[in-house]
Short mmCIF file of C-alpha atoms in Angstrom, two decimals:
data_model
loop_
_atom_site.label_atom_id
_atom_site.label_comp_id
_atom_site.label_asym_id
_atom_site.label_seq_id
_atom_site.Cartn_x
_atom_site.Cartn_y
_atom_site.Cartn_z
CA UNK A 1 0.00 0.00 0.00
CA UNK A 2 1.42 3.39 -1.04
CA UNK A 3 1.98 5.98 1.69
CA UNK A 4 0.44 9.39 0.95
CA UNK A 5 2.16 12.75 1.33
CA UNK A 6 -0.24 13.58 4.17
CA UNK A 7 0.75 10.42 6.02
CA UNK A 8 4.43 11.20 5.54
CA UNK A 9 3.92 14.73 6.88
CA UNK A 10 2.05 13.40 9.89
CA UNK A 11 4.79 10.88 10.63
CA UNK A 12 7.43 13.61 10.27
CA UNK A 13 5.54 15.80 12.75
CA UNK A 14 5.14 12.91 15.20
CA UNK A 15 8.87 12.14 15.09
CA UNK A 16 9.68 15.81 15.68
CA UNK A 17 7.43 15.89 18.73
CA UNK A 18 9.14 12.73 20.02
CA UNK A 19 12.52 14.43 19.62
CA UNK A 20 11.32 17.60 21.35
CA UNK A 21 10.01 15.53 24.26
CA UNK A 22 13.32 13.72 24.56
CA UNK A 23 15.48 16.84 24.41
CA UNK A 24 13.27 18.60 26.95
CA UNK A 25 15.48 17.36 29.77
CA UNK A 26 18.14 19.86 28.64
CA UNK A 27 15.84 22.74 29.63
CA UNK A 28 15.10 22.65 33.38
CA UNK A 29 12.04 24.95 33.41
CA UNK A 30 8.72 24.30 31.67
CA UNK A 31 8.71 27.74 30.05
CA UNK A 32 12.18 27.16 28.59
CA UNK A 33 11.15 23.77 27.24
CA UNK A 34 8.21 25.37 25.46
CA UNK A 35 10.42 28.17 24.11
CA UNK A 36 13.06 25.74 22.89
CA UNK A 37 10.46 23.53 21.22
CA UNK A 38 8.91 26.55 19.50
CA UNK A 39 12.37 27.68 18.37
CA UNK A 40 13.24 24.30 16.85
CA UNK A 41 9.85 24.09 15.09
CA UNK A 42 10.49 27.57 13.68
CA UNK A 43 14.01 26.67 12.56
CA UNK A 44 12.47 23.81 10.57
CA UNK A 45 9.64 25.93 9.17
CA UNK A 46 9.61 27.38 5.61
CA UNK A 47 10.50 30.93 6.70
CA UNK A 48 12.51 33.38 4.58
CA UNK A 49 14.76 34.16 7.57
CA UNK A 50 14.83 32.56 10.96
CA UNK A 51 15.65 35.49 13.23
CA UNK A 52 13.98 36.36 16.53
CA UNK A 53 11.01 38.20 15.04
CA UNK A 54 10.15 35.56 12.46
CA UNK A 55 10.54 32.72 14.94
CA UNK A 56 8.32 34.60 17.38
CA UNK A 57 5.65 35.24 14.75
CA UNK A 58 5.71 31.58 13.73
CA UNK A 59 5.22 30.60 17.37
CA UNK A 60 2.30 33.01 17.69
CA UNK A 61 4.07 35.48 19.98
CA UNK A 62 3.56 39.23 19.82
CA UNK A 63 7.28 40.03 20.13
CA UNK A 64 10.62 38.22 20.19
CA UNK A 65 11.17 38.62 23.94
CA UNK A 66 10.64 34.91 24.58
CA UNK A 67 13.15 33.89 21.92
CA UNK A 68 15.64 36.46 23.17
CA UNK A 69 15.25 35.12 26.71
CA UNK A 70 15.94 31.59 25.47
CA UNK A 71 19.20 32.67 23.81
CA UNK A 72 20.39 35.32 26.26
CA UNK A 73 19.10 34.94 29.82
CA UNK A 74 17.48 31.54 30.26
CA UNK A 75 19.31 29.04 32.47
CA UNK A 76 20.28 26.04 30.34
CA UNK A 77 23.50 24.48 29.10
CA UNK A 78 24.27 24.69 25.38
CA UNK A 79 26.99 22.07 25.79
CA UNK A 80 24.43 19.61 27.14
CA UNK A 81 22.37 20.22 24.00
CA UNK A 82 25.51 19.74 21.89
CA UNK A 83 26.13 16.36 23.52
CA UNK A 84 22.50 15.33 23.01
CA UNK A 85 22.73 16.21 19.32
CA UNK A 86 25.95 14.23 18.92
CA UNK A 87 24.42 11.08 20.41
CA UNK A 88 21.26 11.54 18.34
CA UNK A 89 23.24 11.86 15.09
CA UNK A 90 25.54 8.91 15.79
CA UNK A 91 22.55 6.66 16.50
CA UNK A 92 20.43 8.03 13.66
CA UNK A 93 23.14 7.77 11.00
CA UNK A 94 24.36 4.32 12.03
CA UNK A 95 24.91 2.36 8.81
CA UNK A 96 25.77 -0.96 10.40
CA UNK A 97 29.45 -0.80 9.51
CA UNK A 98 29.05 0.02 5.82
CA UNK A 99 30.59 3.48 6.12
CA UNK A 100 32.56 5.41 3.48
CA UNK A 101 35.91 4.78 5.14
CA UNK A 102 38.13 1.68 5.26
CA UNK A 103 36.44 -1.43 6.70
CA UNK A 104 33.15 0.45 6.77
CA UNK A 105 34.41 3.22 9.06
CA UNK A 106 32.62 6.50 9.45
CA UNK A 107 34.50 9.75 8.85
CA UNK A 108 34.77 12.56 11.37
CA UNK A 109 35.26 15.73 9.31
CA UNK A 110 36.67 19.03 10.61
CA UNK A 111 36.15 22.32 8.79
CA UNK A 112 35.07 25.88 9.43
CA UNK A 113 32.48 28.29 8.15
CA UNK A 114 31.95 32.04 8.23
CA UNK A 115 28.97 34.05 9.43
CA UNK A 116 28.76 37.53 7.90
CA UNK A 117 28.55 40.06 10.74
CA UNK A 118 29.18 43.80 10.89
CA UNK A 119 30.15 46.04 13.80
CA UNK A 120 32.45 45.41 16.75
CA UNK A 121 30.09 44.17 19.44
CA UNK A 122 29.38 40.58 18.35
CA UNK A 123 31.75 38.08 19.94
CA UNK A 124 34.61 37.17 17.61
CA UNK A 125 33.63 39.42 14.72
CA UNK A 126 36.64 40.68 12.74
CA UNK A 127 37.90 41.06 9.21
CA UNK A 128 39.08 37.53 8.52
CA UNK A 129 39.18 34.98 5.75
CA UNK A 130 36.19 32.74 5.20
CA UNK A 131 36.02 30.28 2.34
CA UNK A 132 32.26 30.07 2.79
CA UNK A 133 31.96 33.84 2.23
CA UNK A 134 34.56 33.87 -0.55
CA UNK A 135 37.30 36.06 0.88
CA UNK A 136 38.19 38.42 3.71
CA UNK A 137 35.10 40.00 5.24
CA UNK A 138 33.83 41.18 8.62
CA UNK A 139 32.54 37.92 10.03
CA UNK A 140 32.52 35.36 12.80
CA UNK A 141 34.17 32.01 12.13
CA UNK A 142 32.93 28.77 13.60
CA UNK A 143 35.02 25.59 13.67
CA UNK A 144 32.68 22.69 12.90
CA UNK A 145 32.75 18.91 13.23
CA UNK A 146 30.52 16.62 11.17
CA UNK A 147 29.94 12.87 11.35
CA UNK A 148 29.59 11.18 7.96
CA UNK A 149 28.40 7.66 7.18
CA UNK A 150 26.77 6.11 4.13
CA UNK A 151 23.45 7.05 5.76
CA UNK A 152 24.20 10.78 5.67
CA UNK A 153 26.08 13.53 7.47
CA UNK A 154 25.31 16.09 10.16
CA UNK A 155 27.10 18.60 12.39
CA UNK A 156 27.84 17.34 15.89
CA UNK A 157 30.05 20.03 17.44
CA UNK A 158 31.08 23.67 17.14
CA UNK A 159 33.52 26.23 18.51
CA UNK A 160 33.59 29.99 17.97
CA UNK A 161 37.01 31.23 16.88
CA UNK A 162 38.18 34.36 18.72
CA UNK A 163 40.97 36.29 16.93
CA UNK A 164 43.82 37.79 18.98
CA UNK A 165 42.32 41.26 18.63
CA UNK A 166 39.49 39.92 20.78
CA UNK A 167 41.32 37.83 23.35
CA UNK A 168 43.84 40.65 23.83
CA UNK A 169 41.06 43.08 24.77
CA UNK A 170 39.43 41.76 27.95
CA UNK A 171 37.07 44.72 28.27
CA UNK A 172 35.69 43.99 24.82
CA UNK A 173 35.41 40.31 25.71
CA UNK A 174 33.48 41.04 28.90
CA UNK A 175 31.08 43.29 27.01
CA UNK A 176 30.29 40.32 24.74
CA UNK A 177 30.08 37.96 27.75
CA UNK A 178 33.18 36.02 26.81
CA UNK A 179 34.27 34.19 29.99
CA UNK A 180 37.54 35.42 31.49
CA UNK A 181 39.02 31.93 31.21
CA UNK A 182 38.62 31.84 27.42
CA UNK A 183 41.88 32.81 25.74
CA UNK A 184 43.27 32.67 22.24
CA UNK A 185 43.35 29.27 20.54
CA UNK A 186 44.29 28.53 16.97
CA UNK A 187 41.68 26.53 15.08
CA UNK A 188 43.55 23.20 15.17
CA UNK A 189 43.59 23.33 19.00
CA UNK A 190 39.85 23.97 18.99
CA UNK A 191 39.42 21.01 16.65
CA UNK A 192 41.44 18.81 19.01
CA UNK A 193 39.19 19.72 21.92
CA UNK A 194 36.14 18.75 19.86
CA UNK A 195 37.68 15.46 18.76
CA UNK A 196 38.53 14.50 22.35
CA UNK A 197 34.92 14.85 23.45
CA UNK A 198 33.43 13.31 20.29
CA UNK A 199 35.51 10.15 19.87
CA UNK A 200 34.30 8.31 23.01
CA UNK A 201 30.78 8.27 21.51
CA UNK A 202 31.87 7.04 18.06
CA UNK A 203 32.09 3.37 17.03
CA UNK A 204 35.35 2.09 18.48
CA UNK A 205 37.93 1.28 15.82
CA UNK A 206 35.67 2.46 12.97
CA UNK A 207 36.62 6.13 12.70
CA UNK A 208 38.80 8.04 10.23
CA UNK A 209 39.40 11.78 10.44
CA UNK A 210 39.41 14.16 7.46
CA UNK A 211 40.25 17.86 7.57
CA UNK A 212 41.13 20.70 5.27
CA UNK A 213 44.43 22.52 4.93
CA UNK A 214 44.03 24.80 7.96
CA UNK A 215 44.27 21.71 10.16
CA UNK A 216 46.30 19.35 7.97
CA UNK A 217 49.27 21.71 7.64
CA UNK A 218 49.51 21.91 11.44
CA UNK A 219 52.04 19.27 12.48
CA UNK A 220 50.79 19.30 16.07
CA UNK A 221 47.29 18.45 14.86
CA UNK A 222 48.56 15.45 12.90
CA UNK A 223 50.62 14.36 15.92
CA UNK A 224 47.52 14.67 18.11
CA UNK A 225 45.62 12.30 15.82
CA UNK A 226 48.48 9.83 15.79
CA UNK A 227 48.82 9.92 19.58
CA UNK A 228 45.10 9.10 19.81
CA UNK A 229 45.55 6.36 17.19
CA UNK A 230 43.07 8.01 14.84
CA UNK A 231 43.76 7.34 11.13
CA UNK A 232 43.42 10.39 8.93
CA UNK A 233 43.54 12.01 5.51
CA UNK A 234 44.22 15.75 5.68
CA UNK A 235 44.84 18.43 3.07
CA UNK A 236 48.22 20.16 3.13
CA UNK A 237 50.02 22.91 1.24
CA UNK A 238 52.07 22.27 -1.88
CA UNK A 239 55.28 23.16 0.00
CA UNK A 240 54.66 20.63 2.75
CA UNK A 241 57.92 18.76 3.44
CA UNK A 242 57.87 14.98 3.64
CA UNK A 243 61.37 13.70 2.84
CA UNK A 244 64.78 14.77 4.15
CA UNK A 245 66.51 14.22 0.81
CA UNK A 246 67.73 17.61 -0.55
CA UNK A 247 65.55 18.92 -3.33
CA UNK A 248 62.83 16.34 -2.74
CA UNK A 249 61.23 17.69 0.39
CA UNK A 250 58.32 19.73 -0.98
CA UNK A 251 55.30 17.70 -2.00
CA UNK A 252 54.71 19.59 -5.22
CA UNK A 253 58.35 19.18 -6.27
CA UNK A 254 58.41 15.52 -5.31
CA UNK A 255 55.27 14.75 -7.31
CA UNK A 256 56.59 16.70 -10.28
CA UNK A 257 59.78 14.64 -10.33
CA UNK A 258 58.38 11.20 -9.47
CA UNK A 259 54.89 10.95 -10.96
CA UNK A 260 54.83 9.49 -14.45
CA UNK A 261 51.81 10.20 -16.62
CA UNK A 262 50.77 6.55 -16.62
CA UNK A 263 50.88 6.48 -12.80
CA UNK A 264 47.87 8.76 -12.42
CA UNK A 265 44.66 6.78 -11.84
CA UNK A 266 41.16 8.04 -12.44
CA UNK A 267 38.78 7.36 -9.56
CA UNK A 268 35.68 9.01 -8.07
CA UNK A 269 35.97 10.82 -4.75
CA UNK A 270 32.33 10.43 -3.84
CA UNK A 271 29.07 12.03 -4.97
CA UNK A 272 28.43 15.75 -5.23
CA UNK A 273 25.20 17.66 -5.71
CA UNK A 274 25.61 17.49 -9.47
CA UNK A 275 27.36 14.20 -10.08
CA UNK A 276 30.18 12.01 -8.86
CA UNK A 277 33.48 13.83 -8.34
CA UNK A 278 36.05 12.17 -10.60
CA UNK A 279 39.72 13.14 -10.34
CA UNK A 280 43.10 11.72 -11.23
CA UNK A 281 45.16 10.53 -8.25
CA UNK A 282 48.77 9.69 -7.46
CA UNK A 283 49.24 7.83 -4.16
CA UNK A 284 52.52 6.60 -2.63
CA UNK A 285 53.69 5.35 0.74
CA UNK A 286 56.09 7.67 2.55
CA UNK A 287 59.14 5.94 4.07
CA UNK A 288 59.35 6.56 7.81
CA UNK A 289 62.05 4.75 9.82
CA UNK A 290 60.30 5.65 13.09
CA UNK A 291 57.13 3.70 12.22
CA UNK A 292 56.76 0.05 13.14
CA UNK A 293 56.80 -2.56 10.40
CA UNK A 294 55.27 -5.98 10.02
CA UNK A 295 51.78 -7.30 10.62
CA UNK A 296 49.40 -4.71 12.02
CA UNK A 297 51.76 -1.83 11.23
CA UNK A 298 50.54 1.62 10.25
CA UNK A 299 52.08 3.77 7.56
CA UNK A 300 51.98 7.18 5.88
CA UNK A 301 50.96 8.15 2.37
CA UNK A 302 51.04 11.23 0.24
CA UNK A 303 48.13 11.82 -2.10
CA UNK A 304 48.18 14.16 -5.09
CA UNK A 305 44.98 15.02 -6.94
CA UNK A 306 44.27 16.81 -10.21
CA UNK A 307 41.40 17.31 -12.59
CA UNK A 308 41.82 15.65 -16.00
CA UNK A 309 41.08 18.94 -17.78
CA UNK A 310 43.65 20.94 -15.74
CA UNK A 311 46.50 18.49 -14.95
CA UNK A 312 48.95 21.21 -13.93
CA UNK A 313 46.69 22.29 -11.04
CA UNK A 314 47.13 19.89 -8.14
CA UNK A 315 46.32 19.67 -4.49
CA UNK A 316 47.87 17.46 -1.88
CA UNK A 317 47.00 15.35 1.15
CA UNK A 318 48.84 13.40 3.82
CA UNK A 319 47.39 10.21 5.23
CA UNK A 320 48.20 7.84 8.09
CA UNK A 321 46.56 4.52 8.87
CA UNK A 322 46.76 0.71 8.69
CA UNK A 323 49.28 -0.46 6.10
CA UNK A 324 46.76 -2.57 4.19
CA UNK A 325 44.52 0.39 3.37
CA UNK A 326 43.85 0.53 -0.36
CA UNK A 327 44.01 3.49 -2.72
CA UNK A 328 40.24 3.40 -3.14
CA UNK A 329 39.71 3.56 0.60
CA UNK A 330 42.09 6.48 1.07
CA UNK A 331 40.34 8.37 -1.71
CA UNK A 332 36.96 7.60 -0.16
CA UNK A 333 38.09 9.31 3.05
CA UNK A 334 39.41 12.25 1.04
CA UNK A 335 36.05 12.57 -0.70
CA UNK A 336 34.16 12.35 2.59
CA UNK A 337 35.64 15.71 3.54
CA UNK A 338 32.92 17.35 1.46
CA UNK A 339 30.34 15.90 3.83
CA UNK A 340 30.95 18.75 6.27
CA UNK A 341 30.13 21.28 3.53
CA UNK A 342 26.86 19.47 2.86
CA UNK A 343 26.09 19.45 6.59
CA UNK A 344 26.90 23.14 6.98
CA UNK A 345 24.77 24.03 3.97
CA UNK A 346 21.82 22.09 5.39
CA UNK A 347 22.19 23.77 8.78
CA UNK A 348 22.38 27.24 7.24
CA UNK A 349 19.76 26.96 4.51
CA UNK A 350 17.21 24.65 6.11
CA UNK A 351 17.73 25.25 9.83
CA UNK A 352 18.66 28.95 10.06
CA UNK A 353 22.12 28.47 11.56
CA UNK A 354 23.36 31.75 10.05
CA UNK A 355 20.20 33.78 10.71
CA UNK A 356 20.90 34.73 14.33
CA UNK A 357 20.98 38.28 15.68
CA UNK A 358 22.66 37.56 19.00
CA UNK A 359 25.87 39.32 19.93
CA UNK A 360 27.00 37.50 23.06
CA UNK A 361 29.45 34.62 23.22
CA UNK A 362 26.96 32.28 24.90
CA UNK A 363 24.14 33.46 22.61
CA UNK A 364 26.13 32.28 19.59
CA UNK A 365 26.65 28.84 21.10
CA UNK A 366 22.99 28.57 22.03
CA UNK A 367 21.63 29.51 18.62
CA UNK A 368 24.12 27.37 16.71
CA UNK A 369 23.44 24.40 19.00
CA UNK A 370 19.67 24.68 18.45
CA UNK A 371 20.17 24.99 14.69
CA UNK A 372 22.48 21.97 14.65
CA UNK A 373 19.82 19.88 16.40
CA UNK A 374 17.20 21.03 13.88
CA UNK A 375 19.50 20.15 10.97
CA UNK A 376 20.36 16.82 12.61
CA UNK A 377 16.67 15.97 12.72
CA UNK A 378 16.41 16.55 8.97
CA UNK A 379 19.51 14.43 8.30
CA UNK A 380 18.30 11.55 10.47
CA UNK A 381 14.81 11.62 8.94
CA UNK A 382 16.32 11.56 5.44
CA UNK A 383 18.42 8.56 6.46
CA UNK A 384 15.39 6.79 7.86
CA UNK A 385 13.38 7.44 4.71
CA UNK A 386 16.24 6.08 2.58
CA UNK A 387 16.41 2.94 4.73
CA UNK A 388 12.70 2.35 4.34
CA UNK A 389 12.91 2.78 0.58
CA UNK A 390 15.94 0.50 0.40
CA UNK A 391 14.16 -2.18 2.43
CA UNK A 392 11.23 -2.04 0.04
CA UNK A 393 13.15 -1.97 -3.24
CA UNK A 394 16.44 -3.80 -2.74
CA UNK A 395 17.70 -7.17 -1.51
CA UNK A 396 19.63 -7.44 1.78
CA UNK A 397 23.25 -6.14 1.67
CA UNK A 398 24.66 -9.66 1.87
CA UNK A 399 23.05 -10.45 -1.49
CA UNK A 400 24.35 -7.42 -3.35
CA UNK A 401 27.82 -6.94 -1.82
CA UNK A 402 28.72 -4.84 1.20
CA UNK A 403 31.72 -2.66 1.96
CA UNK A 404 34.10 -5.54 1.40
CA UNK A 405 33.40 -5.30 -2.33
CA UNK A 406 35.29 -2.00 -2.39
CA UNK A 407 38.32 -3.25 -0.54
CA UNK A 408 40.80 -3.97 -3.28
CA UNK A 409 44.08 -2.32 -4.04
CA UNK A 410 44.67 -0.64 -7.36
CA UNK A 411 47.71 -2.27 -9.02
CA UNK A 412 50.84 -0.35 -8.13
CA UNK A 413 48.85 2.31 -6.33
CA UNK A 414 50.58 1.89 -2.96
CA UNK A 415 54.15 1.59 -4.09
CA UNK A 416 56.63 3.32 -1.75
CA UNK A 417 58.48 6.40 -2.86
#
């Protein structure tokens, strides 16, 4: 029997109410629970903007005072909501070990995004670079973490980046309600703090980390991942050094000298909104006398990528993980890095994450945390709908080949340098 659109909408609404009931424990007072529920419903509503006035009007309020109280003065813990969202996403996007990474691992992706903001009063606002905004603009920058599986992706953590011009001006910080104990941290250190609190909730032994160049070029960040025994694929700069041999240290120079035209392999890096991303890849193991060898050993790789139509334009990655990892698996982790962009786009466009008007430090965390939960609900419901459709239309995974069908090594692809 075919399910009607009305029945789907009713089921969607019922599941939302179940989520709001469950998350109510984060908000200790009845009034706050009602305000938070109204806020999340509004963040999911088809509104042109999801600021205080529009959320209030959608909730039937005469003014935005209730929404402002929720974000500014109400007594509740945004970090508790963050932790709830993380657990909800991990459970809702569980793919039973068929993830995009090696051996069905999920991928924890670190990236950042900008929030256009003018003036000097909003916590962290400064002229700074934002790839999301396309250059250097007055903005706030949030460091984001997303969890990606074959079931979908969603944001599960956030940190507001405070430039030195802020942390060096304590009067300005106090005016924006930045706690006195919050000092300057570069983005990789913020990412490390997020990873430390996220990893205990993730499937043990089934996690890879992916990150863009801001984090990958930071040697301390890579060392942090290795100390925590977290395999990774991270973007790095072309002048990243990998070998001590004179003249061969920079990645770009090394690839230029060593990569033969026939060595480049054409493989997809995962789906995009338009199609599958197909690039040409050159992957080699990096000799490292300090790493263990033999059964169960881990190793390093360098990964160069180019588009077939512009072969001279290349970007580079470093990877570290179990020695038996195949080229296809490494590239799958590299491609999963785009999952965080998809998750950020969903949170901004469908859940109003960038529509806030708060200026305070804690107000930013509160709004972003509420928006991340709203976006997580959409991601989990999409995953559930896909599972139901798959159950109805396809045979069980054992009959059509699971993640093991991907686990083969491209001939010559993992040769050492």
